Coordinates of C-alpha atoms and ligand atoms in Angstrom, one line a residue:
M172 CA -15.5 -23.4 15.7
G173 CA -14.2 -20.2 13.8
L174 CA -13.5 -18.4 10.3
I175 CA -10.1 -16.8 9.4
V176 CA -8.7 -15.8 6.4
Q177 CA -5.2 -16.0 6.0
K178 CA -3.3 -14.2 3.2
Y179 CA 0.3 -14.7 2.6
G180 CA 2.9 -11.8 0.9
G181 CA 4.8 -12.1 -1.3
T182 CA 7.9 -13.3 0.5
S183 CA 5.7 -15.4 2.8
V184 CA 5.8 -18.0 -0.3
G185 CA 8.7 -16.9 -2.2
D186 CA 10.3 -20.7 -2.8
I187 CA 8.4 -24.0 -2.5
D188 CA 10.1 -24.4 1.7
R189 CA 8.4 -21.3 2.0
I190 CA 4.8 -22.8 0.7
R191 CA 5.4 -25.5 2.7
N192 CA 5.7 -23.5 5.8
V193 CA 3.1 -22.0 4.8
A194 CA 1.2 -25.0 4.7
R195 CA 2.0 -25.9 7.9
R196 CA 0.5 -22.9 9.7
V197 CA -2.3 -23.6 7.3
A198 CA -2.6 -27.0 8.7
R199 CA -2.8 -25.6 11.7
T200 CA -4.9 -24.0 12.4
Y201 CA -7.6 -26.3 10.7
D202 CA -6.4 -29.4 12.7
A203 CA -7.7 -26.2 16.1
G204 CA -11.0 -26.3 14.1
D205 CA -12.0 -23.6 12.8
K206 CA -12.3 -23.0 8.8
V207 CA -9.1 -21.4 6.5
V208 CA -9.8 -19.8 4.0
V209 CA -6.0 -18.7 2.7
V210 CA -5.7 -15.5 0.1
L211 CA -2.3 -15.9 -1.7
S212 CA 0.2 -12.8 -3.6
A213 CA 2.2 -13.8 -6.6
M214 CA 5.7 -14.3 -5.7
S215 CA 7.7 -12.1 -4.4
G216 CA 10.1 -10.6 -7.4
T217 CA 7.6 -11.9 -10.0
T218 CA 5.1 -9.1 -10.0
D219 CA 7.6 -7.6 -11.2
R220 CA 9.3 -8.8 -13.5
L221 CA 5.7 -10.3 -15.4
I222 CA 5.9 -5.8 -15.8
A223 CA 9.1 -5.9 -17.0
M224 CA 8.3 -8.7 -19.8
A225 CA 4.9 -7.0 -20.5
E226 CA 7.2 -4.0 -21.2
E227 CA 10.4 -6.1 -22.7
A228 CA 7.3 -6.8 -25.5
C229 CA 5.9 -3.3 -26.6
E230 CA 6.4 0.4 -25.7
R231 CA 3.0 0.5 -23.7
P232 CA 1.3 -2.5 -22.9
D233 CA -2.0 -2.6 -23.4
K234 CA -3.8 -2.1 -20.0
R235 CA -6.1 -5.4 -20.0
E236 CA -3.8 -7.5 -21.4
M237 CA -1.0 -6.0 -18.6
D238 CA -4.1 -8.2 -16.3
V239 CA -3.8 -11.5 -17.7
L240 CA -0.3 -11.6 -18.1
L241 CA -0.1 -9.8 -13.6
A242 CA -2.5 -12.9 -12.8
T243 CA -1.0 -15.2 -13.1
G244 CA 1.8 -14.7 -10.6
E245 CA -1.0 -15.9 -8.2
Q246 CA -2.6 -18.1 -10.4
T247 CA 1.0 -20.4 -9.3
T248 CA 1.7 -19.9 -6.2
V249 CA -3.0 -21.2 -5.2
A250 CA -1.8 -23.7 -7.2
L251 CA 0.8 -24.8 -5.7
L252 CA 0.1 -24.4 -2.1
A253 CA -2.9 -26.2 -2.6
M254 CA -1.4 -29.3 -4.4
I255 CA 0.8 -29.5 -1.6
L256 CA -2.0 -29.4 0.4
K257 CA -3.1 -32.1 -1.0
C258 CA -0.3 -34.5 -0.6
M259 CA -0.3 -33.8 3.2
G260 CA -3.1 -35.5 3.4
Y261 CA -6.3 -31.8 3.6
Q262 CA -9.2 -31.2 1.2
A263 CA -8.4 -27.8 -0.8
T264 CA -9.4 -26.6 -3.8
S265 CA -7.1 -23.1 -5.2
L266 CA -10.0 -20.4 -6.5
L267 CA -8.9 -18.0 -9.3
G268 CA -10.4 -14.4 -8.3
F269 CA -13.1 -14.5 -10.6
Q270 CA -14.5 -18.4 -9.3
A271 CA -13.7 -16.9 -5.9
E272 CA -16.2 -14.2 -7.6
V273 CA -14.9 -11.4 -6.9
V274 CA -16.2 -8.6 -9.0
T275 CA -14.6 -5.1 -9.0
D276 CA -15.0 -2.4 -11.3
C277 CA -13.2 -2.5 -14.6
S278 CA -10.5 0.2 -14.3
C279 CA -7.6 -2.0 -15.4
G280 CA -4.8 -2.8 -12.8
A281 CA -6.7 0.1 -10.4
A282 CA -9.6 -1.9 -9.9
R283 CA -11.8 -1.7 -6.7
I284 CA -14.1 -3.8 -5.4
L285 CA -17.6 -4.9 -5.7
N286 CA -19.2 -7.2 -4.8
I287 CA -18.1 -10.6 -3.5
G288 CA -20.4 -13.7 -4.4
A289 CA -18.4 -16.4 -2.3
S290 CA -21.2 -18.5 -3.2
R291 CA -18.5 -21.1 -3.7
I292 CA -16.3 -20.1 -1.5
R293 CA -18.9 -20.8 1.6
R294 CA -20.0 -24.1 0.1
L295 CA -16.5 -26.1 -0.5
L296 CA -15.9 -24.5 3.5
D297 CA -19.0 -26.2 4.2
D298 CA -17.3 -29.5 2.2
G299 CA -14.4 -28.9 5.3
Q300 CA -12.3 -28.3 2.6
I301 CA -10.2 -25.8 2.5
V302 CA -10.6 -23.6 0.4
I303 CA -6.5 -21.3 -1.1
V304 CA -8.1 -17.9 -3.5
A305 CA -5.9 -15.7 -5.8
G306 CA -5.5 -12.3 -4.7
F307 CA -4.6 -8.8 -6.2
Q308 CA -7.2 -10.1 -9.5
G309 CA -10.8 -10.1 -10.1
S310 CA -13.2 -10.0 -13.2
D311 CA -15.0 -6.4 -14.4
A312 CA -18.0 -7.4 -15.0
E313 CA -17.6 -8.1 -18.5
G314 CA -16.6 -11.6 -17.7
N315 CA -12.7 -9.5 -17.8
I316 CA -9.8 -10.3 -15.7
T317 CA -8.4 -7.4 -13.9
T318 CA -5.9 -6.9 -10.6
L319 CA -6.3 -4.2 -7.6
G320 CA -3.3 -2.1 -7.9
R321 CA 0.2 -3.1 -5.4
G322 CA 0.2 -5.2 -2.5
G323 CA -4.2 -5.6 -3.9
S324 CA -3.8 -9.2 -2.2
D325 CA -3.9 -7.8 0.9
T326 CA -7.7 -5.6 0.3
S327 CA -8.3 -9.0 -1.9
A328 CA -7.8 -11.1 2.3
V329 CA -9.6 -8.2 3.5
A330 CA -12.9 -8.2 1.8
I331 CA -12.8 -11.7 1.3
A332 CA -12.7 -11.4 5.2
A333 CA -15.6 -9.4 5.3
A334 CA -17.9 -10.7 2.4
L335 CA -18.2 -14.1 4.4
K336 CA -18.2 -12.0 8.1
A337 CA -14.6 -13.8 9.4
D338 CA -14.0 -13.8 13.1
T339 CA -10.9 -12.6 11.6
C340 CA -8.6 -11.6 8.5
E341 CA -4.7 -12.3 9.3
I342 CA -2.0 -10.5 7.1
Y343 CA 1.5 -12.1 6.7
T344 CA 3.9 -11.1 6.8
D345 CA 8.4 -10.2 6.6
V346 CA 7.5 -8.3 9.1
D347 CA 6.5 -9.2 13.0
G348 CA 3.2 -6.5 13.0
V349 CA 2.7 -2.4 12.3
Y350 CA 6.1 0.0 13.2
T351 CA 6.8 3.4 14.3
T352 CA 8.1 3.6 10.8
D353 CA 9.3 1.3 8.1
P354 CA 11.7 -1.5 10.6
N355 CA 14.1 -2.0 7.6
I356 CA 14.5 2.0 7.3
C357 CA 15.0 2.6 10.5
K358 CA 16.2 0.0 12.7
K359 CA 14.9 1.8 16.2
A360 CA 11.8 1.7 15.2
R361 CA 9.3 -0.1 17.8
K362 CA 6.8 -2.5 17.5
L363 CA 2.9 -0.7 18.2
S364 CA 0.8 -4.4 19.8
R365 CA -2.9 -2.1 18.7
V366 CA -2.9 0.8 15.2
S367 CA -6.5 2.4 14.6
Y368 CA -8.0 2.2 11.8
D369 CA -7.6 5.8 11.0
E370 CA -3.8 6.2 11.5
M371 CA -2.9 3.4 9.6
L372 CA -5.0 4.3 6.8
E373 CA -2.3 7.8 6.7
M374 CA 0.0 6.0 7.2
A375 CA -0.4 3.6 4.3
S376 CA -1.8 6.1 2.4
L377 CA 1.1 8.2 2.5
G378 CA 4.0 5.1 1.9
A379 CA 3.8 2.2 4.8
K380 CA 3.1 -0.5 2.6
V381 CA 2.6 -3.7 5.0
L382 CA -1.3 -2.9 4.0
Q383 CA -2.5 -1.2 0.9
I384 CA -5.1 1.0 1.9
R385 CA -8.0 -0.2 0.4
S386 CA -7.6 -3.1 2.4
V387 CA -7.9 -1.0 5.7
E388 CA -10.7 1.1 3.8
F389 CA -12.4 -1.7 4.1
A390 CA -11.6 -3.8 7.3
K391 CA -12.7 0.3 8.9
K392 CA -16.2 -0.4 6.8
Y393 CA -17.0 -3.8 7.8
N394 CA -15.1 -2.8 11.3
V395 CA -13.6 -6.7 10.5
P396 CA -10.3 -7.1 12.8
V397 CA -7.0 -7.0 11.5
H398 CA -3.9 -9.1 12.6
V399 CA -0.9 -7.8 11.3
R400 CA 2.2 -11.0 11.7
S401 CA 5.8 -12.4 10.8
S402 CA 4.8 -15.4 8.6
F403 CA 8.1 -17.1 10.3
K404 CA 7.8 -16.5 14.0
D405 CA 4.5 -17.7 15.9
E406 CA 4.2 -14.1 18.2
E407 CA 1.6 -12.4 18.4
G408 CA 1.1 -9.0 16.0
T409 CA -0.5 -5.9 15.6
M410 CA -4.5 -5.3 15.7
V411 CA -5.3 -3.4 13.6
M412 CA -9.0 -1.9 14.9
Q413 CA -11.7 0.4 16.1
E414 CA -9.4 3.5 18.6
D415 CA -10.6 2.3 22.0
A416 CA -10.1 4.5 25.2
D417 CA -6.8 3.4 26.3
M418 CA -5.1 3.2 23.1
E419 CA -1.8 5.2 23.6
R420 CA -2.6 8.7 22.2
L421 CA 0.9 9.9 21.1
V422 CA 1.0 13.3 19.2
V423 CA 3.0 11.2 16.5
S424 CA 2.7 7.8 16.4
G425 CA 5.0 7.6 12.9
V426 CA 7.0 9.0 10.0
T427 CA 6.9 7.3 6.7
C428 CA 8.0 7.6 3.4
N429 CA 7.2 7.1 -0.5
K430 CA 9.1 7.1 -3.0
N431 CA 7.2 6.7 -5.6
E432 CA 6.0 9.9 -6.7
A433 CA 7.7 12.2 -8.8
R434 CA 7.1 16.0 -9.5
I435 CA 6.0 18.5 -12.8
T436 CA 6.9 21.7 -12.8
L437 CA 5.5 24.3 -15.8
K438 CA 7.6 27.9 -15.3
G439 CA 6.4 31.0 -16.5
V440 CA 2.7 30.0 -16.1
P441 CA 1.0 33.7 -16.9
D442 CA -1.0 33.9 -13.2
R443 CA -4.9 33.9 -13.9
P444 CA -7.3 32.9 -13.3
G445 CA -9.0 28.9 -14.9
I446 CA -4.8 28.2 -14.8
A447 CA -5.2 25.6 -11.7
F448 CA -8.0 23.5 -14.4
R449 CA -6.2 24.1 -17.9
I450 CA -3.7 22.9 -16.0
L451 CA -4.7 19.5 -13.9
N452 CA -8.3 18.7 -15.9
P453 CA -6.1 17.1 -18.7
I454 CA -4.1 14.6 -16.3
A455 CA -7.5 14.2 -14.1
E456 CA -9.6 13.1 -17.6
A457 CA -5.6 10.8 -18.7
G458 CA -7.0 8.4 -14.9
I459 CA -4.0 10.1 -12.8
L460 CA -3.9 10.7 -9.1
V461 CA -2.4 14.4 -8.7
D462 CA -1.1 14.6 -4.4
M463 CA 0.5 17.4 -3.9
I464 CA 0.6 21.5 -4.9
I465 CA 2.5 24.5 -4.9
Q466 CA 1.6 27.7 -6.9
N467 CA 4.6 30.0 -6.6
T468 CA 3.7 34.2 -6.9
R469 CA 6.0 36.0 -8.8
S470 CA 6.0 39.7 -10.3
G471 CA 4.9 40.4 -13.3
N472 CA 1.8 37.8 -13.0
I473 CA 3.6 35.4 -14.4
T474 CA 4.0 32.0 -12.2
D475 CA 5.1 28.7 -10.8
F476 CA 3.2 25.8 -11.0
T477 CA 4.3 22.9 -9.5
F478 CA 2.3 19.5 -9.0
T479 CA 3.4 15.7 -8.0
V480 CA 1.7 12.1 -9.4
P481 CA 2.7 7.8 -9.4
K482 CA 6.2 7.1 -11.1
T483 CA 4.4 6.0 -12.7
D484 CA 2.4 7.4 -14.7
I485 CA 5.1 10.7 -14.9
R486 CA 5.1 9.6 -18.9
D487 CA 2.1 10.2 -19.4
A488 CA 1.8 13.3 -17.3
L489 CA 5.2 15.2 -18.8
E490 CA 3.4 14.8 -22.4
I491 CA 0.6 16.5 -21.2
S492 CA 1.7 19.0 -19.5
K493 CA 3.9 20.0 -22.6
K494 CA 1.1 20.3 -24.3
V495 CA -1.1 22.5 -22.5
A496 CA 2.1 24.9 -21.4
E497 CA 2.3 25.4 -25.6
E498 CA -1.6 26.2 -24.8
I499 CA -1.3 28.7 -22.3
G500 CA 2.4 30.3 -23.6
A501 CA 4.2 28.8 -20.1
E502 CA 8.4 29.3 -20.5
E503 CA 9.2 25.9 -19.9
V504 CA 8.3 21.5 -18.4
M505 CA 10.2 20.5 -16.1
A506 CA 10.4 17.2 -14.2
D507 CA 11.5 15.7 -11.3
P508 CA 11.3 11.4 -10.9
N509 CA 13.8 11.8 -8.0
I510 CA 12.3 13.1 -5.2
A511 CA 10.0 11.2 -2.3
K512 CA 7.8 12.6 0.7
V513 CA 9.1 11.6 4.0
S514 CA 5.7 12.8 6.9
V515 CA 4.9 12.9 10.0
I516 CA 1.1 11.3 11.7
G517 CA -0.6 11.2 15.2
V518 CA -3.8 11.9 15.8
G519 CA -3.1 14.3 18.6
M520 CA -1.5 16.8 16.6
K521 CA -5.1 17.8 16.5
N522 CA -4.7 19.6 20.0
H523 CA -1.0 19.6 19.6
S524 CA 0.9 23.4 18.0
G525 CA 4.4 23.8 17.0
V526 CA 4.4 19.6 15.5
A527 CA 5.7 21.4 11.9
S528 CA 8.5 23.8 13.5
K529 CA 9.5 20.8 15.6
M530 CA 9.4 19.1 12.6
F531 CA 11.5 21.3 9.8
A532 CA 13.8 21.8 12.4
A533 CA 14.5 18.1 12.9
M534 CA 15.8 18.4 8.2
C535 CA 17.3 21.6 9.1
E536 CA 19.4 20.2 11.2
E537 CA 20.1 17.6 8.4
N538 CA 20.9 20.2 5.9
I539 CA 18.0 18.3 3.9
N540 CA 16.1 20.9 1.4
M541 CA 12.2 20.6 1.7
I542 CA 11.2 21.0 -2.2
M543 CA 7.1 20.7 -1.0
I544 CA 4.8 21.1 2.8
S545 CA 1.3 19.7 2.6
T546 CA -0.4 19.7 6.4
S547 CA -3.9 18.0 7.6
E548 CA -4.9 17.3 11.0
I549 CA -3.5 15.0 11.3
R550 CA -0.3 15.1 9.6
I551 CA 2.9 16.9 7.9
S552 CA 4.3 15.8 4.6
C553 CA 7.2 16.7 2.7
I554 CA 8.8 16.5 -0.4
I555 CA 12.6 15.9 -0.2
E556 CA 15.1 14.7 -2.9
E557 CA 15.2 11.2 -2.7
K558 CA 18.6 10.5 -1.7
Y559 CA 17.3 12.2 1.6
T560 CA 14.6 9.7 2.2
E561 CA 16.3 7.3 5.3
L562 CA 18.3 10.1 6.6
A563 CA 15.3 12.1 7.0
V564 CA 13.6 8.9 8.5
R565 CA 15.5 8.0 11.7
A566 CA 16.2 11.9 11.8
L567 CA 12.5 12.5 12.1
H568 CA 11.5 9.5 14.7
T569 CA 14.2 10.7 16.8
T570 CA 13.1 13.9 16.4
F571 CA 9.8 12.9 17.7
G572 CA 10.6 10.7 20.4
L573 CA 10.0 8.0 18.9
D574 CA 12.7 5.2 18.9
R575 CA 12.3 2.4 21.2
P576 CA 14.9 2.2 24.1
E577 CA 18.3 0.9 24.3
E578 CA 18.4 -2.6 25.6
K579 CA 20.3 -3.2 28.3
L580 CA 23.1 -5.9 29.1
S581 CA 22.3 -7.6 30.7
Ligands
ADP611 P1 4.2 -8.1 1.9 O1 4.5 -9.2 1.1 O2 4.1 -9.7 2.3 O3 2.8 -8.1 1.4 P2 5.2 -6.4 1.8 O4 6.5 -6.0 1.5 O5 3.8 -5.1 0.8 O6 5.0 -7.5 2.2 O7 5.0 -5.2 3.4 C1 6.0 -6.0 4.0 C2 7.0 -4.8 3.8 O8 6.3 -2.8 3.8 C3 7.9 -4.6 5.4 O9 8.9 -5.4 4.4 C4 8.7 -3.3 5.9 O10 9.9 -3.0 4.6 C5 7.8 -2.7 5.4 N1 7.0 -1.7 6.0 C6 7.0 0.4 5.7 N2 6.3 0.2 6.5 C7 6.1 0.1 7.5 C8 5.6 -0.3 9.0 N3 5.1 1.0 9.6 N4 6.1 -1.9 10.2 C9 5.5 -2.7 9.2 N5 6.4 -2.9 7.8 C10 6.9 -0.9 7.1
LIG612 N1 1.7 -9.7 -6.9 C1 1.3 -8.2 -6.6 C2 1.6 -7.5 -6.1 O1 3.6 -7.7 -6.2 C3 0.3 -8.2 -4.7 C4 0.1 -8.1 -3.8 O2 1.4 -8.8 -3.7 O3 -0.3 -7.9 -3.4 O4 2.0 -6.3 -6.2
MG613 MG1 2.2 -5.7 0.6

């Protein structure tokens, strides 16, 4: 008898018929003799609708109350699935994050899981029950409800699998695995049968939202095998696992894009020691994550300073930057939300030269201007105008030989 954690995403629980489909899959696993813990997302669109409602209610909704509100999405789906399973004759119990003892820090909206007690989950499993846990939520030491950031149910599932030492964590979603790039953008994307934790980590952090980054970090740290697969088909999906000797080692193994960043530029900044600190320290103190940073040299000890932040933080970042600009005597501040980051990723890049120039040639061929560029040992990213995102992804996918071979017509 094994222990399996199954997580179903928003599309997979999008309406009552789909929740019934989930119930049938869960029942099948249970009937095969395994213990099952199910982790659910809210119905697709629900979290966005709740955020929109809060923004209609007030301009800057209180963060604690926002988490109380957002957690209701997952509360709905766990209750519905438990009801359906009970009607089918199974013993099932739904638990909210705090009831499953998911303890987090207190950073509302982006809380990190510190510990999962899981004693109640274990008791229920030992009783022969199917346990259904609300994803995306936990509670802090004071008992306040917290949420884990968008896509956080993946992290709930992997963390619960780690705490229970489950045999596997299955992530059921609306695609049938992890692909070389988003299959909804590039029809020629190829499904990977296996992908290493490290490459998945890089893909997730650069925009492949099929898994939340934190979930891959947990999986790697606690060595949880993760199986990403479709909730609508039975075929095997992609195993996310420890790198092994016969995994494909391509120079570039994936292409990603991220439209969730915005760019801020301070023009005409005096070029002297301490300026980067003066600009970025207040941003960090406001809890805003800065991704790319670029500083140009101009004549006469004057420079332009550009950085990117999450789109959701653009208003706060702009306000702070305007204040700093006045203090340091910068000429003006500009914000541009219409950007995207496209990246090519591959561990094989470490030992190959010429990857960057190949990427730049592909962008040049499509006449796409690169606004910012950054590189690491295993990836190259550039910021472009948002409207060219899909074009850039497809061009890079082809350039680096990732396209699926044409299917032969017989
Ligand atoms: P869920 O609601 O099940 O959590 P998400 O929408 O969060 O699903 O994640 C699945 C989506 O991730 C897919 O529909 C796909 O558009 C997107 N995606 C982005 N990059 C990739 C990739 N490399 N492989 C597979 N899917 C990807
Ligand atoms: N419902 C949350 C979201 O939409 C969490 C999740 O689906 O994983 O981001
Ligand atoms: Mg998701």
